[in-house]
Amino acid sequence: MMTNETKVRVRPSELEHEIDEKGYFVRQKNRFTTPFGEGEDQLPVEAGRYRLIWAKGCHWSNRASIVRELLGLEDVISINLVGRGKHEQNFGWEFVYDENSTDPVLGVQFLSELYTAADPDYQGRPTVPAIIDVTTGKVVNNDYVWLTNYLENEFAAFHKPGAPDLYPEEVRGDIDKYNDYLFDNVNNGVYKAMFAQSIEAYNDAFNNLYAAFDAIEERLETRRFLFGDYVTDSDVRLFVTLARFDTYYFRNLGPLRNRIVDFTNIWGYARDLYEVPAFKNNTYLRDLAKSRGDRSSIFIDYNTRFWDQIDYDKLWSQPHDRQLKSSDPQHKFKTR
């Protein structure tokens, strides 16, 4: 395997840079946040100019890959996956699925090379999702907070016929507000619990996470999806955390009050979304659960024992009755 290790920066550690004095995890801010649009200081919206880099395990980037397919942008924005290679030092995301571990379009081995090309002084973690301008070979946007909204709104001219309206203008403000709630308590909430370095920080994050799950379970009692009869951007954001909870996150969360399968409405809702090809195609459940722990002892973690024996697709494809909560049961999406 070819390597550019001598030119690549070692990945910064969250423990050194993203834990405060009380043991709370404080996620780094996104560096490349220039929005897409027609303004002078915005990124031009063009077909074929951008490449989305994402990772199976990263739910922030998984959102973008799902929305890209839902909207039919496959021929507008190219895509590639990164993973983790084996090296003496941690070099972060790498194009491990490609020949010679090199992206065939961008010609680099590590995602960090694209960050350095954009900002030689960048000191943070090179994160996914990352939008690369293929004409320059530089990261131009890694703003997971707004990226799916750009795909839904600014790239609307390139949507496939009949594409779902995931960001309806009449409820856009409510979606933005709810997305902030999901970020603080659920999406980033699991990380705040998993990465906490004090029991105080852990308990705060854990309690907020389950308070949010309880509120969501109640919300879904009378609604098929978070905002009623149709899937919105908020549903994509919630789904990617749900998909990882019982397959992956549970290992680092400590004693669980409930699994996702223990919430009647949330579990049915998650399976309802999984039926949609764009969700299923971009959710690698078995890959998320994959574990190579030490099998030489009788004390072996759950995923090491069973990840390759569980039929995750069958589990997530079990019947549900969520359509009964909708006034338009035959359709999951509202179109423009």
GROMACS .gro file of C-alpha atoms in nm:
model
  336
    1MET     CA    1   0.000   0.000   0.000
    2MET     CA    2   0.129   0.344  -0.091
    3THR     CA    3   0.155   0.599   0.184
    4ASN     CA    4   0.216   0.969   0.224
    5GLU     CA    5   0.263   0.948   0.600
    6THR     CA    6   0.569   1.172   0.603
    7LYS     CA    7   0.359   1.459   0.467
    8VAL     CA    8   0.048   1.399   0.675
    9ARG     CA    9  -0.026   1.547   1.014
   10VAL     CA   10  -0.114   1.319   1.300
   11ARG     CA   11  -0.480   1.349   1.392
   12PRO     CA   12  -0.537   1.573   1.697
   13SER     CA   13  -0.682   1.400   2.003
   14GLU     CA   14  -1.021   1.492   2.144
   15LEU     CA   15  -0.885   1.419   2.490
   16GLU     CA   16  -0.625   1.693   2.450
   17HIS     CA   17  -0.831   1.954   2.269
   18GLU     CA   18  -1.204   1.896   2.325
   19ILE     CA   19  -1.245   1.818   2.696
   20ASP     CA   20  -1.297   2.112   2.933
   21GLU     CA   21  -1.172   2.149   3.289
   22LYS     CA   22  -1.485   1.978   3.428
   23GLY     CA   23  -1.457   1.673   3.202
   24TYR     CA   24  -1.723   1.780   2.953
   25PHE     CA   25  -1.679   1.708   2.583
   26VAL     CA   26  -1.689   2.033   2.383
   27ARG     CA   27  -1.695   1.956   2.013
   28GLN     CA   28  -1.463   2.157   1.791
   29LYS     CA   29  -1.620   2.419   1.565
   30ASN     CA   30  -1.639   2.363   1.192
   31ARG     CA   31  -1.366   2.545   1.002
   32PHE     CA   32  -1.513   2.563   0.649
   33THR     CA   33  -1.858   2.716   0.675
   34THR     CA   34  -1.894   2.924   0.358
   35PRO     CA   35  -2.255   2.866   0.244
   36PHE     CA   36  -2.367   2.763  -0.101
   37GLY     CA   37  -2.556   3.021  -0.303
   38GLU     CA   38  -2.543   3.288  -0.569
   39GLY     CA   39  -2.380   3.559  -0.359
   40GLU     CA   40  -2.031   3.695  -0.416
   41ASP     CA   41  -1.898   3.535  -0.097
   42GLN     CA   42  -2.081   3.205  -0.139
   43LEU     CA   43  -1.989   2.873  -0.298
   44PRO     CA   44  -2.128   2.847  -0.652
   45VAL     CA   45  -2.397   2.584  -0.701
   46GLU     CA   46  -2.275   2.377  -0.994
   47ALA     CA   47  -2.324   2.019  -1.109
   48GLY     CA   48  -2.009   1.808  -1.117
   49ARG     CA   49  -1.794   2.049  -0.920
   50TYR     CA   50  -1.816   1.892  -0.576
   51ARG     CA   51  -1.733   1.561  -0.412
   52LEU     CA   52  -1.886   1.448  -0.082
   53ILE     CA   53  -1.654   1.254   0.147
   54TRP     CA   54  -1.822   1.058   0.425
   55ALA     CA   55  -1.769   0.761   0.658
   56LYS     CA   56  -1.999   0.473   0.747
   57GLY     CA   57  -1.956   0.520   1.120
   58CYS     CA   58  -2.003   0.897   1.122
   59HIS     CA   59  -2.366   0.995   1.154
   60TRP     CA   60  -2.291   1.361   1.074
   61SER     CA   61  -2.178   1.258   0.727
   62ASN     CA   62  -2.435   0.980   0.691
   63ARG     CA   63  -2.707   1.247   0.691
   64ALA     CA   64  -2.557   1.406   0.380
   65SER     CA   65  -2.527   1.075   0.194
   66ILE     CA   66  -2.892   0.990   0.266
   67VAL     CA   67  -3.021   1.331   0.157
   68ARG     CA   68  -2.806   1.326  -0.157
   69GLU     CA   69  -2.978   1.004  -0.268
   70LEU     CA   70  -3.326   1.108  -0.156
   71LEU     CA   71  -3.303   1.419  -0.374
   72GLY     CA   72  -3.148   1.244  -0.672
   73LEU     CA   73  -2.819   1.433  -0.666
   74GLU     CA   74  -2.602   1.130  -0.745
   75ASP     CA   75  -2.495   1.271  -1.082
   76VAL     CA   76  -2.457   1.623  -0.945
   77ILE     CA   77  -2.229   1.561  -0.646
   78SER     CA   78  -1.986   1.269  -0.659
   79ILE     CA   79  -1.911   1.069  -0.347
   80ASN     CA   80  -1.652   0.856  -0.175
   81LEU     CA   81  -1.607   0.677   0.156
   82VAL     CA   82  -1.320   0.696   0.402
   83GLY     CA   83  -1.225   0.466   0.687
   84ARG     CA   84  -0.936   0.399   0.921
   85GLY     CA   85  -0.616   0.231   0.807
   86LYS     CA   86  -0.355   0.062   1.025
   87HIS     CA   87  -0.054   0.282   1.094
   88GLU     CA   88   0.188   0.334   1.380
   89GLN     CA   89   0.033   0.678   1.431
   90ASN     CA   90  -0.326   0.795   1.393
   91PHE     CA   91  -0.357   0.980   1.063
   92GLY     CA   92  -0.735   0.997   1.068
   93TRP     CA   93  -0.969   0.933   0.779
   94GLU     CA   94  -0.815   0.749   0.484
   95PHE     CA   95  -0.943   0.632   0.146
   96VAL     CA   96  -0.907   0.269   0.252
   97TYR     CA   97  -1.170   0.135   0.011
   98ASP     CA   98  -0.984   0.253  -0.301
   99GLU     CA   99  -0.690   0.100  -0.487
  100ASN     CA  100  -0.364   0.202  -0.318
  101SER     CA  101  -0.583   0.377  -0.058
  102THR     CA  102  -0.601   0.675  -0.292
  103ASP     CA  103  -0.912   0.863  -0.402
  104PRO     CA  104  -0.928   0.814  -0.782
  105VAL     CA  105  -1.057   1.165  -0.844
  106LEU     CA  106  -0.860   1.368  -0.590
  107GLY     CA  107  -0.539   1.165  -0.590
  108VAL     CA  108  -0.483   1.175  -0.214
  109GLN     CA  109  -0.463   0.906   0.054
  110PHE     CA  110  -0.574   1.094   0.364
  111LEU     CA  111  -0.859   1.339   0.414
  112SER     CA  112  -0.621   1.563   0.608
  113GLU     CA  113  -0.432   1.637   0.284
  114LEU     CA  114  -0.742   1.809   0.149
  115TYR     CA  115  -0.774   2.014   0.467
  116THR     CA  116  -0.411   2.118   0.451
  117ALA     CA  117  -0.454   2.216   0.086
  118ALA     CA  118  -0.738   2.446   0.188
  119ASP     CA  119  -0.569   2.585   0.500
  120PRO     CA  120  -0.201   2.499   0.567
  121ASP     CA  121  -0.242   2.628   0.922
  122TYR     CA  122  -0.547   2.417   1.009
  123GLN     CA  123  -0.492   2.251   1.347
  124GLY     CA  124  -0.825   2.079   1.413
  125ARG     CA  125  -0.947   1.730   1.337
  126PRO     CA  126  -1.015   1.672   0.966
  127THR     CA  127  -1.382   1.572   0.982
  128VAL     CA  128  -1.653   1.430   0.761
  129PRO     CA  129  -1.873   1.525   0.592
  130ALA     CA  130  -1.635   1.722   0.378
  131ILE     CA  131  -1.730   1.882   0.049
  132ILE     CA  132  -1.434   1.903  -0.186
  133ASP     CA  133  -1.410   2.133  -0.486
  134VAL     CA  134  -1.266   1.892  -0.744
  135THR     CA  135  -1.134   2.183  -0.951
  136THR     CA  136  -0.899   2.285  -0.669
  137GLY     CA  137  -0.865   1.968  -0.458
  138LYS     CA  138  -0.954   2.162  -0.144
  139VAL     CA  139  -1.217   2.129   0.127
  140VAL     CA  140  -1.470   2.409   0.083
  141ASN     CA  141  -1.735   2.308   0.335
  142ASN     CA  142  -1.743   2.077   0.638
  143ASP     CA  143  -2.043   2.238   0.803
  144TYR     CA  144  -2.251   1.935   0.903
  145VAL     CA  145  -2.497   2.169   1.076
  146TRP     CA  146  -2.626   2.315   0.750
  147LEU     CA  147  -2.498   2.088   0.473
  148THR     CA  148  -2.817   1.888   0.423
  149ASN     CA  149  -3.016   2.212   0.416
  150TYR     CA  150  -2.795   2.340   0.134
  151LEU     CA  151  -2.862   2.020  -0.060
  152GLU     CA  152  -3.236   2.058   0.004
  153ASN     CA  153  -3.263   2.428  -0.079
  154GLU     CA  154  -2.970   2.571  -0.277
  155PHE     CA  155  -2.936   2.260  -0.496
  156ALA     CA  156  -3.311   2.243  -0.568
  157ALA     CA  157  -3.261   2.313  -0.940
  158PHE     CA  158  -3.080   1.980  -0.969
  159HIS     CA  159  -3.329   1.767  -0.776
  160LYS     CA  160  -3.483   1.472  -0.957
  161PRO     CA  161  -3.845   1.506  -1.070
  162GLY     CA  162  -4.077   1.444  -0.777
  163ALA     CA  163  -3.799   1.482  -0.520
  164PRO     CA  164  -3.923   1.510  -0.162
  165ASP     CA  165  -3.947   1.850  -0.001
  166LEU     CA  166  -3.746   1.780   0.315
  167TYR     CA  167  -3.721   2.145   0.416
  168PRO     CA  168  -4.067   2.299   0.354
  169GLU     CA  169  -4.056   2.675   0.367
  170GLU     CA  170  -4.369   2.703   0.582
  171VAL     CA  171  -4.211   2.505   0.869
  172ARG     CA  172  -3.845   2.581   0.806
  173GLY     CA  173  -3.808   2.786   1.122
  174ASP     CA  174  -3.959   2.506   1.330
  175ILE     CA  175  -3.729   2.251   1.166
  176ASP     CA  176  -3.424   2.464   1.239
  177LYS     CA  177  -3.527   2.499   1.603
  178TYR     CA  178  -3.595   2.128   1.640
  179ASN     CA  179  -3.265   2.043   1.470
  180ASP     CA  180  -3.087   2.250   1.734
  181TYR     CA  181  -3.269   2.050   2.002
  182LEU     CA  182  -3.170   1.721   1.838
  183PHE     CA  183  -2.809   1.831   1.808
  184ASP     CA  184  -2.773   1.934   2.172
  185ASN     CA  185  -2.955   1.641   2.327
  186VAL     CA  186  -2.944   1.348   2.085
  187ASN     CA  187  -2.697   1.371   1.795
  188ASN     CA  188  -2.417   1.530   1.997
  189GLY     CA  189  -2.574   1.411   2.321
  190VAL     CA  190  -2.452   1.055   2.270
  191TYR     CA  191  -2.100   1.182   2.212
  192LYS     CA  192  -2.113   1.405   2.517
  193ALA     CA  193  -2.196   1.094   2.721
  194MET     CA  194  -1.950   0.862   2.546
  195PHE     CA  195  -1.661   1.109   2.561
  196ALA     CA  196  -1.729   1.251   2.909
  197GLN     CA  197  -1.425   1.238   3.138
  198SER     CA  198  -1.609   1.304   3.465
  199ILE     CA  199  -1.914   1.132   3.610
  200GLU     CA  200  -2.083   1.473   3.640
  201ALA     CA  201  -2.043   1.536   3.267
  202TYR     CA  202  -2.158   1.183   3.187
  203ASN     CA  203  -2.470   1.201   3.403
  204ASP     CA  204  -2.572   1.537   3.258
  205ALA     CA  205  -2.540   1.411   2.901
  206PHE     CA  206  -2.703   1.074   2.975
  207ASN     CA  207  -3.001   1.229   3.152
  208ASN     CA  208  -3.054   1.488   2.878
  209LEU     CA  209  -3.033   1.216   2.613
  210TYR     CA  210  -3.302   1.002   2.773
  211ALA     CA  211  -3.521   1.303   2.850
  212ALA     CA  212  -3.507   1.377   2.477
  213PHE     CA  213  -3.588   1.015   2.388
  214ASP     CA  214  -3.890   1.028   2.621
  215ALA     CA  215  -4.011   1.350   2.458
  216ILE     CA  216  -3.961   1.206   2.110
  217GLU     CA  217  -4.144   0.886   2.204
  218GLU     CA  218  -4.438   1.098   2.317
  219ARG     CA  219  -4.422   1.318   2.005
  220LEU     CA  220  -4.435   1.011   1.780
  221GLU     CA  221  -4.740   0.870   1.958
  222THR     CA  222  -4.969   1.082   1.739
  223ARG     CA  223  -4.741   1.159   1.442
  224ARG     CA  224  -4.594   0.925   1.184
  225PHE     CA  225  -4.285   1.146   1.155
  226LEU     CA  226  -4.146   1.431   1.362
  227PHE     CA  227  -4.344   1.697   1.177
  228GLY     CA  228  -4.651   1.493   1.088
  229ASP     CA  229  -4.730   1.289   0.780
  230TYR     CA  230  -4.410   1.347   0.585
  231VAL     CA  231  -4.036   1.298   0.627
  232THR     CA  232  -3.834   1.615   0.683
  233ASP     CA  233  -3.468   1.701   0.737
  234SER     CA  234  -3.519   1.648   1.111
  235ASP     CA  235  -3.613   1.283   1.058
  236VAL     CA  236  -3.287   1.220   0.874
  237ARG     CA  237  -3.096   1.374   1.165
  238LEU     CA  238  -3.270   1.160   1.423
  239PHE     CA  239  -3.252   0.839   1.220
  240VAL     CA  240  -2.873   0.831   1.190
  241THR     CA  241  -2.834   0.834   1.568
  242LEU     CA  242  -3.104   0.570   1.616
  243ALA     CA  243  -2.933   0.343   1.363
  244ARG     CA  244  -2.611   0.348   1.564
  245PHE     CA  245  -2.754   0.326   1.915
  246ASP     CA  246  -2.821  -0.046   1.957
  247THR     CA  247  -2.553  -0.150   1.708
  248TYR     CA  248  -2.258   0.062   1.821
  249TYR     CA  249  -2.307   0.344   2.072
  250PHE     CA  250  -2.430   0.119   2.352
  251ARG     CA  251  -2.076  -0.016   2.400
  252ASN     CA  252  -1.951   0.318   2.528
  253LEU     CA  253  -2.262   0.446   2.703
  254GLY     CA  254  -2.252   0.233   3.014
  255PRO     CA  255  -2.565   0.079   3.169
  256LEU     CA  256  -2.858   0.168   2.944
  257ARG     CA  257  -3.200   0.266   3.069
  258ASN     CA  258  -3.357   0.163   2.739
  259ARG     CA  259  -3.245   0.039   2.401
  260ILE     CA  260  -3.404   0.185   2.089
  261VAL     CA  261  -3.605  -0.135   2.048
  262ASP     CA  262  -3.758  -0.069   2.391
  263PHE     CA  263  -3.929   0.251   2.272
  264THR     CA  264  -4.246   0.138   2.093
  265ASN     CA  265  -4.296   0.449   1.880
  266ILE     CA  266  -3.930   0.529   1.815
  267TRP     CA  267  -3.850   0.172   1.710
  268GLY     CA  268  -4.146   0.154   1.471
  269TYR     CA  269  -4.057   0.498   1.335
  270ALA     CA  270  -3.696   0.394   1.273
  271ARG     CA  271  -3.809   0.085   1.080
  272ASP     CA  272  -4.054   0.296   0.881
  273LEU     CA  273  -3.765   0.516   0.765
  274TYR     CA  274  -3.539   0.217   0.701
  275GLU     CA  275  -3.786   0.094   0.439
  276VAL     CA  276  -3.693   0.392   0.222
  277PRO     CA  277  -3.410   0.282  -0.012
  278ALA     CA  278  -3.199   0.596   0.045
  279PHE     CA  279  -3.196   0.525   0.418
  280LYS     CA  280  -3.128   0.153   0.377
  281ASN     CA  281  -2.863   0.197   0.108
  282ASN     CA  282  -2.662   0.438   0.319
  283THR     CA  283  -2.690   0.261   0.654
  284TYR     CA  284  -2.431  -0.013   0.698
  285LEU     CA  285  -2.572  -0.171   1.012
  286ARG     CA  286  -2.345  -0.476   1.017
  287ASP     CA  287  -2.040  -0.261   0.947
  288LEU     CA  288  -2.138  -0.040   1.242
  289ALA     CA  289  -2.158  -0.342   1.471
  290LYS     CA  290  -1.843  -0.512   1.340
  291SER     CA  291  -1.599  -0.595   1.618
  292ARG     CA  292  -1.268  -0.780   1.627
  293GLY     CA  293  -1.224  -0.825   2.000
  294ASP     CA  294  -1.013  -1.091   2.167
  295ARG     CA  295  -1.185  -1.427   2.124
  296SER     CA  296  -0.931  -1.616   2.335
  297SER     CA  297  -1.121  -1.547   2.658
  298ILE     CA  298  -1.469  -1.644   2.770
  299PHE     CA  299  -1.521  -1.276   2.863
  300ILE     CA  300  -1.592  -1.136   2.517
  301ASP     CA  301  -1.796  -0.829   2.436
  302TYR     CA  302  -2.138  -0.870   2.275
  303ASN     CA  303  -2.047  -0.735   1.931
  304THR     CA  304  -1.737  -0.951   1.899
  305ARG     CA  305  -1.951  -1.258   1.966
  306PHE     CA  306  -2.251  -1.178   1.753
  307TRP     CA  307  -2.198  -0.897   1.498
  308ASP     CA  308  -2.156  -1.147   1.212
  309GLN     CA  309  -2.449  -1.366   1.324
  310ILE     CA  310  -2.725  -1.106   1.354
  311ASP     CA  311  -2.939  -1.037   1.049
  312TYR     CA  312  -2.964  -0.662   1.096
  313ASP     CA  313  -3.156  -0.606   0.775
  314LYS     CA  314  -3.420  -0.860   0.879
  315LEU     CA  315  -3.439  -0.704   1.225
  316TRP     CA  316  -3.486  -0.355   1.086
  317SER     CA  317  -3.734  -0.475   0.824
  318GLN     CA  318  -3.989  -0.613   1.069
  319PRO     CA  319  -4.346  -0.495   1.003
  320HIS     CA  320  -4.485  -0.189   1.176
  321ASP     CA  321  -4.812   0.005   1.177
  322ARG     CA  322  -4.676   0.360   1.159
  323GLN     CA  323  -4.882   0.438   0.846
  324LEU     CA  324  -5.195   0.430   1.063
  325LYS     CA  325  -5.083   0.757   1.223
  326SER     CA  326  -5.086   0.939   0.888
  327SER     CA  327  -5.367   1.112   0.698
  328ASP     CA  328  -5.175   1.018   0.381
  329PRO     CA  329  -5.063   0.664   0.464
  330GLN     CA  330  -4.946   0.574   0.111
  331HIS     CA  331  -4.690   0.853   0.096
  332LYS     CA  332  -4.395   0.930   0.320
  333PHE     CA  333  -4.284   1.241   0.135
  334LYS     CA  334  -4.429   1.574   0.042
  335THR     CA  335  -4.308   1.700  -0.294
  336ARG     CA  336  -4.254   2.057  -0.404
   0.00000   0.00000   0.00000
